[in-house]
PDB file of C-alpha atoms and ligand atoms in Angstrom:
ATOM      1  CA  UNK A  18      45.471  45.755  17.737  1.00 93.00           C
ATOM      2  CA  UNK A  19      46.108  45.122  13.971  1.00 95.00           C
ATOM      3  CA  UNK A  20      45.407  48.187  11.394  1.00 97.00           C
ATOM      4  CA  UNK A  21      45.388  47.044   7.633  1.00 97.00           C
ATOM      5  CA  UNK A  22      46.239  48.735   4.779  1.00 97.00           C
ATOM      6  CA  UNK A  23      44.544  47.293   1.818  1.00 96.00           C
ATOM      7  CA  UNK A  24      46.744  48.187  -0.836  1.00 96.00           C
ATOM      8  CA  UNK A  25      48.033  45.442  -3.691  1.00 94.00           C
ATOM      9  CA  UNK A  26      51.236  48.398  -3.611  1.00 95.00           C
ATOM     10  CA  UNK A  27      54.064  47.360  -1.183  1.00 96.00           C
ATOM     11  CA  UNK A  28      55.852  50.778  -2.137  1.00 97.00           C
ATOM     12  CA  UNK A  29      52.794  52.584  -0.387  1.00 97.00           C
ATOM     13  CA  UNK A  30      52.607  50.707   2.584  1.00 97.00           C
ATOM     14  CA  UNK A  31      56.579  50.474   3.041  1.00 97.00           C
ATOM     15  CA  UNK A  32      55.632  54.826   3.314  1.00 98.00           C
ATOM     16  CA  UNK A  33      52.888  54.484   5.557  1.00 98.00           C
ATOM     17  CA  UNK A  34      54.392  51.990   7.822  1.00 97.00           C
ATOM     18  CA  UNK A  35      57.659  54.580   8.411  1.00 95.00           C
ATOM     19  CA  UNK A  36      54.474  57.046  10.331  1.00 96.00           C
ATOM     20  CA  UNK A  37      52.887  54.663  11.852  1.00 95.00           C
ATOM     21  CA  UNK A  38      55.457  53.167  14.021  1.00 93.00           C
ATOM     22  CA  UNK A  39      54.680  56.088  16.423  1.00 90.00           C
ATOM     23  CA  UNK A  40      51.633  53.943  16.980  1.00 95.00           C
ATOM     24  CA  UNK A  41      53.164  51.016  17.877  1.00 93.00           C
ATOM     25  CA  UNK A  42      53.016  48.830  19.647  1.00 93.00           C
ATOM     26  CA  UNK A  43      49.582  49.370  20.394  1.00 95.00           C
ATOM     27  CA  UNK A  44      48.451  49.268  16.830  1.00 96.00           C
ATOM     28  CA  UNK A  45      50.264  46.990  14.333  1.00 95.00           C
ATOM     29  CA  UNK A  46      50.164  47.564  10.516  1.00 96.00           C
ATOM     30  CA  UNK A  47      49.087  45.022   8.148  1.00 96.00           C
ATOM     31  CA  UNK A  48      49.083  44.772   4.613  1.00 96.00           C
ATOM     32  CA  UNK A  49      45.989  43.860   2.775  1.00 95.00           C
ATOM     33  CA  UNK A  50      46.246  42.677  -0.586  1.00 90.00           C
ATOM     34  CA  UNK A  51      44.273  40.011  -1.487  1.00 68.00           C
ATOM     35  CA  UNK A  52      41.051  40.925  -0.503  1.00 76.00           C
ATOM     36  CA  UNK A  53      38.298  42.095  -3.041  1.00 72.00           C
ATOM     37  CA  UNK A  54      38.994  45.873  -3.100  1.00 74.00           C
ATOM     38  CA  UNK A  55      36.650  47.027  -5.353  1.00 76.00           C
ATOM     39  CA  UNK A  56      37.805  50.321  -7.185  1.00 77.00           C
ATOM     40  CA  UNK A  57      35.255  52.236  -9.536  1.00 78.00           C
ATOM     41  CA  UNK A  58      36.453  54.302 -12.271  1.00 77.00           C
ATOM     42  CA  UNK A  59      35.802  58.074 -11.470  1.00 78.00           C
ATOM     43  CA  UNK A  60      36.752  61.531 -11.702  1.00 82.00           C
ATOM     44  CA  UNK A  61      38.142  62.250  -8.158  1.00 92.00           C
ATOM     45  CA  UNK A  62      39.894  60.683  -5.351  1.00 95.00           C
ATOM     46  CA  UNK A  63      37.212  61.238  -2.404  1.00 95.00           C
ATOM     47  CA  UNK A  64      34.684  58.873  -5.076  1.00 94.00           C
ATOM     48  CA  UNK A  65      37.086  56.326  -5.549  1.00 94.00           C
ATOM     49  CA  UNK A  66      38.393  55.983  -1.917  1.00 95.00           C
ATOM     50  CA  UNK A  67      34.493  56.224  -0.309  1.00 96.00           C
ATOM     51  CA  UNK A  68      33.455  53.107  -2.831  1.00 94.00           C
ATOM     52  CA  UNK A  69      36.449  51.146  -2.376  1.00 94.00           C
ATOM     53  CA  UNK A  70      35.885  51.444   1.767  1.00 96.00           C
ATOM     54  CA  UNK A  71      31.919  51.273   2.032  1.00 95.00           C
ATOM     55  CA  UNK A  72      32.253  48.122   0.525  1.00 94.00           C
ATOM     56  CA  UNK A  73      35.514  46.676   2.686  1.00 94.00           C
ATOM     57  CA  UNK A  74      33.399  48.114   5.651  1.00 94.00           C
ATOM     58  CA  UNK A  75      30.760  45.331   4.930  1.00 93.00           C
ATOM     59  CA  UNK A  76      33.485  42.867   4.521  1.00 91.00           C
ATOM     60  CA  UNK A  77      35.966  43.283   6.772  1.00 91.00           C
ATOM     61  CA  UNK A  78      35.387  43.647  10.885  1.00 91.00           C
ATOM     62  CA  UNK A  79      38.624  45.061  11.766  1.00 95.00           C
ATOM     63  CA  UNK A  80      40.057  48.636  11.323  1.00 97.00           C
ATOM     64  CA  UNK A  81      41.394  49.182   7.674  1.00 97.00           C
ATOM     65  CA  UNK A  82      42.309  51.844   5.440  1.00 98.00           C
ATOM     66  CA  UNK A  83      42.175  52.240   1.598  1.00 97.00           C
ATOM     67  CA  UNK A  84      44.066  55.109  -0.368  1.00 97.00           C
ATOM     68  CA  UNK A  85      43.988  56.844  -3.540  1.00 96.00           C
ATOM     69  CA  UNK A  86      46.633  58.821  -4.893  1.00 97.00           C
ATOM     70  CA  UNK A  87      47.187  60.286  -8.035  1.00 97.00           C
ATOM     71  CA  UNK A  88      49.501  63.505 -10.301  1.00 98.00           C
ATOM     72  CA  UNK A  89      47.619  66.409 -10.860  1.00 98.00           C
ATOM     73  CA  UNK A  90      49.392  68.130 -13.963  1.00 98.00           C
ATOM     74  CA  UNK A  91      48.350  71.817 -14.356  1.00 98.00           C
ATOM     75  CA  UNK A  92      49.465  72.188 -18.102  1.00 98.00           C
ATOM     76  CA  UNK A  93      47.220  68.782 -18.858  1.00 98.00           C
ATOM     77  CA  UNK A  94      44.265  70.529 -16.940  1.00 97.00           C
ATOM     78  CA  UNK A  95      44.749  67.764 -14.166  1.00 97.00           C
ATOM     79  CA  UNK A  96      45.800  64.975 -16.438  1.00 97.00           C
ATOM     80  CA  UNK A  97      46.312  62.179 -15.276  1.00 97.00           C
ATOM     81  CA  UNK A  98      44.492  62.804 -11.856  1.00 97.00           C
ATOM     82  CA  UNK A  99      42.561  59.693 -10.896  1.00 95.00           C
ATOM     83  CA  UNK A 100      43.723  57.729 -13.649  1.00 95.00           C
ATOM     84  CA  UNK A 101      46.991  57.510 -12.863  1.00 97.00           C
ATOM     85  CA  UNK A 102      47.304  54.526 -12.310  1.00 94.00           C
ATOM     86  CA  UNK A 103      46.276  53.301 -16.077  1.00 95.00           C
ATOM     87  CA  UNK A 104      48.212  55.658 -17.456  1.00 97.00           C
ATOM     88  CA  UNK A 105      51.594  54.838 -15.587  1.00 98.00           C
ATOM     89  CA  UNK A 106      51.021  51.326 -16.983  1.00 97.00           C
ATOM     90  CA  UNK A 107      50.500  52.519 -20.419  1.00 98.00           C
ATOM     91  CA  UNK A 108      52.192  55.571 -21.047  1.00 98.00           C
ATOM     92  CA  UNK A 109      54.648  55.533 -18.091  1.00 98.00           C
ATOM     93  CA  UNK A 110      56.784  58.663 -17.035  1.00 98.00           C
ATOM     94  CA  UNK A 111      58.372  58.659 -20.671  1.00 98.00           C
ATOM     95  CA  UNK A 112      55.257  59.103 -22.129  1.00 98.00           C
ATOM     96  CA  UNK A 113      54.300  62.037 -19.510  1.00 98.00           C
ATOM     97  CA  UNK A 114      57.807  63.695 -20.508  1.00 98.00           C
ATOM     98  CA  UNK A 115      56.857  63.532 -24.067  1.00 98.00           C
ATOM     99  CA  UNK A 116      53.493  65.087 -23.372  1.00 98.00           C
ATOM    100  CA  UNK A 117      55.209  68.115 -21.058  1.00 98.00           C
ATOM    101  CA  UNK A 118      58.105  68.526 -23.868  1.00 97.00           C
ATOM    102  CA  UNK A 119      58.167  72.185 -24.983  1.00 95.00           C
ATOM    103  CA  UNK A 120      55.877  73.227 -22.247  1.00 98.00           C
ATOM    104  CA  UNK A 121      56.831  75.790 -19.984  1.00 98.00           C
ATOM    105  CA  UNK A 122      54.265  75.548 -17.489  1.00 98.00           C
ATOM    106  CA  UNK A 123      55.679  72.400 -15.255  1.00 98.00           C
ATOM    107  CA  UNK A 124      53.503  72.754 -11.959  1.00 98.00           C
ATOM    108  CA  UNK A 125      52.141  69.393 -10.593  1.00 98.00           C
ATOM    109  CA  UNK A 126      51.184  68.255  -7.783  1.00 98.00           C
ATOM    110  CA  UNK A 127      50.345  65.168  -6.279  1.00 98.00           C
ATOM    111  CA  UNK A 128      47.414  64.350  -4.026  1.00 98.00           C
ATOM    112  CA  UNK A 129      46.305  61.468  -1.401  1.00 98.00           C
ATOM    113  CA  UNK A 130      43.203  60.686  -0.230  1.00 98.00           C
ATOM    114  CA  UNK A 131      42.783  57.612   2.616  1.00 98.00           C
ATOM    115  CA  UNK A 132      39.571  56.112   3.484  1.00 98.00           C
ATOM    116  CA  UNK A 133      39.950  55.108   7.547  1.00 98.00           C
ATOM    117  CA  UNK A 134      37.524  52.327   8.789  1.00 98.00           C
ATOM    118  CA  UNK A 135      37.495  52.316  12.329  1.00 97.00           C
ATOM    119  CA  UNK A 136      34.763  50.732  14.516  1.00 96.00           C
ATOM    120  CA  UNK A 137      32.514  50.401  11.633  1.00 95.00           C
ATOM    121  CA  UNK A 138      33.026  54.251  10.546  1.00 97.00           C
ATOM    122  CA  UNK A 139      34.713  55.620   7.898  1.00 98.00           C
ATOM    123  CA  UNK A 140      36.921  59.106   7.968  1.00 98.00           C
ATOM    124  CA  UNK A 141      38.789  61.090   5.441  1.00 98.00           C
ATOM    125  CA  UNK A 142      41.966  62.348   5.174  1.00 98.00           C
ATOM    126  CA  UNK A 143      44.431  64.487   2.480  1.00 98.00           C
ATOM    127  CA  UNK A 144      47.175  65.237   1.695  1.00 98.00           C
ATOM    128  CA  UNK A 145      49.184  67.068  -0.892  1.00 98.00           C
ATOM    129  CA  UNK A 146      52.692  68.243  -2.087  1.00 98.00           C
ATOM    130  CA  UNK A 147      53.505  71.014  -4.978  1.00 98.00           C
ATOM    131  CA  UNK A 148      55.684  70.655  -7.158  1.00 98.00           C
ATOM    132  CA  UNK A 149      57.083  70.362 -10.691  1.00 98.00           C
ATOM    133  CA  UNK A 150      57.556  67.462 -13.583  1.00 98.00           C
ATOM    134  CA  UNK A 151      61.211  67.402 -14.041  1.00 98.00           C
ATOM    135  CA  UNK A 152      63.216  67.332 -17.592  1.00 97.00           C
ATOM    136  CA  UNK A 153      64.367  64.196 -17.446  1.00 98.00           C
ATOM    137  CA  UNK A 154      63.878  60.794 -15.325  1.00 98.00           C
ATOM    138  CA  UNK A 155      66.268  60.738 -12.176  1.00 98.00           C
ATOM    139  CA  UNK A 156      66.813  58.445  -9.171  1.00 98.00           C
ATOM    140  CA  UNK A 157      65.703  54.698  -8.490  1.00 98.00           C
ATOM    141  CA  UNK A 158      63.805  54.851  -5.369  1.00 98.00           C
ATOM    142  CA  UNK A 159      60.137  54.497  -4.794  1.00 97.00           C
ATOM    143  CA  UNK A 160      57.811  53.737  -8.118  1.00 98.00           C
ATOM    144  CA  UNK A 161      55.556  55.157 -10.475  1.00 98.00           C
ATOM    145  CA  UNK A 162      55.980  58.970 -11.456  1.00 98.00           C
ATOM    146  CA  UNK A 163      58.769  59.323  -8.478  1.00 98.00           C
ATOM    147  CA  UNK A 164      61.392  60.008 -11.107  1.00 98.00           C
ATOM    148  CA  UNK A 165      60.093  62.661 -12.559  1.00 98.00           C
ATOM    149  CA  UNK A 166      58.571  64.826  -9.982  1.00 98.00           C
ATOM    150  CA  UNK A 167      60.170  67.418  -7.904  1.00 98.00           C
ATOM    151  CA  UNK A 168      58.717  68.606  -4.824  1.00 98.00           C
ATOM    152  CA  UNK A 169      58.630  72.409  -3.739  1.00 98.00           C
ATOM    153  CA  UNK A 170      61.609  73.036  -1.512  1.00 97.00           C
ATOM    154  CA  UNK A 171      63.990  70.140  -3.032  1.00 98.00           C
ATOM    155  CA  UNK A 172      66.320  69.889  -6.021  1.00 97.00           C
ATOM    156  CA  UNK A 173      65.565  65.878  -6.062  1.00 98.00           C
ATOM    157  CA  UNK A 174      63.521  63.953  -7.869  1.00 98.00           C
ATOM    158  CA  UNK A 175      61.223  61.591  -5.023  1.00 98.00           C
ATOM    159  CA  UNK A 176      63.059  58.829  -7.000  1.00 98.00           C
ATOM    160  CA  UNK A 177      66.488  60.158  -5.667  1.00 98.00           C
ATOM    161  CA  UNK A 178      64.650  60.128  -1.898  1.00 98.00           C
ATOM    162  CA  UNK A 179      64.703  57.947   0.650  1.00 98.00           C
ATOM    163  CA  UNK A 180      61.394  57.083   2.322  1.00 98.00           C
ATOM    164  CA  UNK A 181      62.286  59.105   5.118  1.00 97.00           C
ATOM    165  CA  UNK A 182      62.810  62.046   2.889  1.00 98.00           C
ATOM    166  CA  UNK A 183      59.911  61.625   0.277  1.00 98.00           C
ATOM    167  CA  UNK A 184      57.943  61.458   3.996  1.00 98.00           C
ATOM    168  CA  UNK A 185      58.842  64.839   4.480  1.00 98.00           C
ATOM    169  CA  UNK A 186      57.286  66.166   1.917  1.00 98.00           C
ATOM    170  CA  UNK A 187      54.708  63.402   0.011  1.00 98.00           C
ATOM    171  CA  UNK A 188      51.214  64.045  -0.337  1.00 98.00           C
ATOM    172  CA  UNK A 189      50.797  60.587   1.501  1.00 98.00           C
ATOM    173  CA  UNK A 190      52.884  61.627   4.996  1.00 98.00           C
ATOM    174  CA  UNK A 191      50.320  64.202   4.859  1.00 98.00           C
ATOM    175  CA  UNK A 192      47.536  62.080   4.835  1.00 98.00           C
ATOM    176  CA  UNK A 193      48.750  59.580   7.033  1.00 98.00           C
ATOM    177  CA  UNK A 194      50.008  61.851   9.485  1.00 98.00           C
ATOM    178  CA  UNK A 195      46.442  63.129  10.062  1.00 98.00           C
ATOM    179  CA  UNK A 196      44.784  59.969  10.124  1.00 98.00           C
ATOM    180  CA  UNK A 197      48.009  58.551  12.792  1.00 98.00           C
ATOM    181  CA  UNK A 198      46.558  62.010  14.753  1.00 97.00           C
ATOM    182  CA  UNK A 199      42.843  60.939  15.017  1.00 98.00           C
ATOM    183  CA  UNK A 200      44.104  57.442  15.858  1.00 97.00           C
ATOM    184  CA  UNK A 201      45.873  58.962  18.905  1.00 96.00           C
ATOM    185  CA  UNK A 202      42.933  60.390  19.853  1.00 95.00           C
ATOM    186  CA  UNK A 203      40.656  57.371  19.905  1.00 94.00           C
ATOM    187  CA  UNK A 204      43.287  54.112  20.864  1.00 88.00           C
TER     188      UNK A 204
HETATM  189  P1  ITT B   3      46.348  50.428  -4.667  1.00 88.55           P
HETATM  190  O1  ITT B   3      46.337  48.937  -4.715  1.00 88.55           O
HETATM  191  O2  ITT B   3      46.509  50.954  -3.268  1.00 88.55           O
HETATM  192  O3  ITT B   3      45.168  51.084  -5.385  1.00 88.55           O
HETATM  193  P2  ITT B   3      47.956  51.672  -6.785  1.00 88.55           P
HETATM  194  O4  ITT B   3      49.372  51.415  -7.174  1.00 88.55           O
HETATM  195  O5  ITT B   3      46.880  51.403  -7.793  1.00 88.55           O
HETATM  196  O6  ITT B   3      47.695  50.858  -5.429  1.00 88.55           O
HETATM  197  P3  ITT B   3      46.965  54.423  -6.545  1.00 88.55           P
HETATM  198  O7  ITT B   3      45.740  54.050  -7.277  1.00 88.55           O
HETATM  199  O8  ITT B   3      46.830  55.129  -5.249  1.00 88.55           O
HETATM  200  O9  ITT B   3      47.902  53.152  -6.292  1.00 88.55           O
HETATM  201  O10 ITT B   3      47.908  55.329  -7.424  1.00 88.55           O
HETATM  202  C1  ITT B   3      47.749  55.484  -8.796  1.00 88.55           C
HETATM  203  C2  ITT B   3      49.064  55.668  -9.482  1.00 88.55           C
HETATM  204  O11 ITT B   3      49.547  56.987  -9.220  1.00 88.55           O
HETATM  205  C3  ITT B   3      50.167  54.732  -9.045  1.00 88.55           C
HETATM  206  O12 ITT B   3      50.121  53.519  -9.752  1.00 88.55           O
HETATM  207  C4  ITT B   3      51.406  55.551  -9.391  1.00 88.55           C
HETATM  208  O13 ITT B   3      51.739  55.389 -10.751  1.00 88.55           O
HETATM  209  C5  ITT B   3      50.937  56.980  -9.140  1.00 88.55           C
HETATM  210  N1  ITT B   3      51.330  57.393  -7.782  1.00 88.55           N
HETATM  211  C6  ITT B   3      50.547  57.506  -6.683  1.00 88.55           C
HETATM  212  N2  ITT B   3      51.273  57.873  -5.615  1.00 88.55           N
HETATM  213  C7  ITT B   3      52.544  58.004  -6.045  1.00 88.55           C
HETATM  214  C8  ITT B   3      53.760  58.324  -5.433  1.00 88.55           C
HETATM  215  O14 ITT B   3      53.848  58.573  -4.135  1.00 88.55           O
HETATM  216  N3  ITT B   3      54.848  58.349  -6.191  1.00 88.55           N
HETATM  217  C9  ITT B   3      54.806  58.083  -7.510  1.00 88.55           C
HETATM  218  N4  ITT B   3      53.712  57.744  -8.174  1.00 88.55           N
HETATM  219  C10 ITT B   3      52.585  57.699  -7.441  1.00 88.55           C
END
């Protein structure tokens, strides 16, 4: 049985697909990325996710999941939370160093939330990882704010990771992992 991801970002389902091979061969995953994914512009991650899937769920008649993911910066009062996206494409990590520069607080944290569709019903899952917005940009793995966040319990930027070891600790392993966990329990 296929699962899809409907994502339009390869990097995310490259992750997901690592934690999901405990499901195979059963369950196969797919990438989605040209279907009309609707996503609304709110202020969290549960709104966003629960739009984009209600509407896939009338769509689409096979089991899918969306996700949302975003960096919560505690000095920027959450900035750039669910608008991350926008703001990697126009400020990028250079402009989030320039916004941190002088500032002593550098807690962060990045958080996931996936919308499953399975048999016509739709579950939640999260996942997050602490951490800290580095000095500089480092490393040349994975994409958007990778190089310049450090996870609690590392010296490495997630850009200096491989997938394996940005799994161990990414707000998205979490997420998946849970939702791979309720699959188990209903394949
Ligand atoms: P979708 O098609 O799945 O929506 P997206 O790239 O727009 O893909 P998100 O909305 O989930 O992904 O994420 C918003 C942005 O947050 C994303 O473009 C990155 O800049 C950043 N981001 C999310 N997860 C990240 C991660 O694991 N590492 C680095 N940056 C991440």
């Amino acid at each position: 049985m296929e699962l899809y991801f409907v994502t339009g970002n390869r990097h995310k389902f490259e992750e997901a697909k690592f934690l999901i091979t405990e499901l195979e061969p059963k369950i196969k995953l797919e990438m989605l990325g040209e279907v009309g994914k609707l996503e609304i512009q709110a202020d969290n991650l549960e709104e966003i996710v629960l739009f984009a899937a209600e509407n896939l769920n009338r769509q689409l008649k096979v089991n899918f999941f969306v996700e949302d993911a975003g960096l919560f910066i505690r000095a920027l009062n959450g900035f750039p939370g669910p608008f991350s996206s926008y703001v990697y494409r126009t400020l990028g990590c250079k402009g989030i160093l320039k916004l941190m520069e002088n500032i002593e607080d550098r807690y962060a944290e990045f958080r996931s939330v996936i919308a499953l569709g399975w048999g016509g019903v739709i579950r939640i899952f999260r996942g997050t990882v602490r951490g800290k917005i580095s000095s500089e940009e480092r490393g040349s793995y994975g994409f958007g704010f990778d190089p310049i966040f450090i996870p609690e319990g590392s010296n490495k930027t997630f850009a200096e990771m491989t997938i394996e070891e940005k799994n161990r600790h990414s707000h998205r392993a979490k997420a998946v992992k849970l939702m791979v966990d309720f699959i188990k329990t209903v394949m």
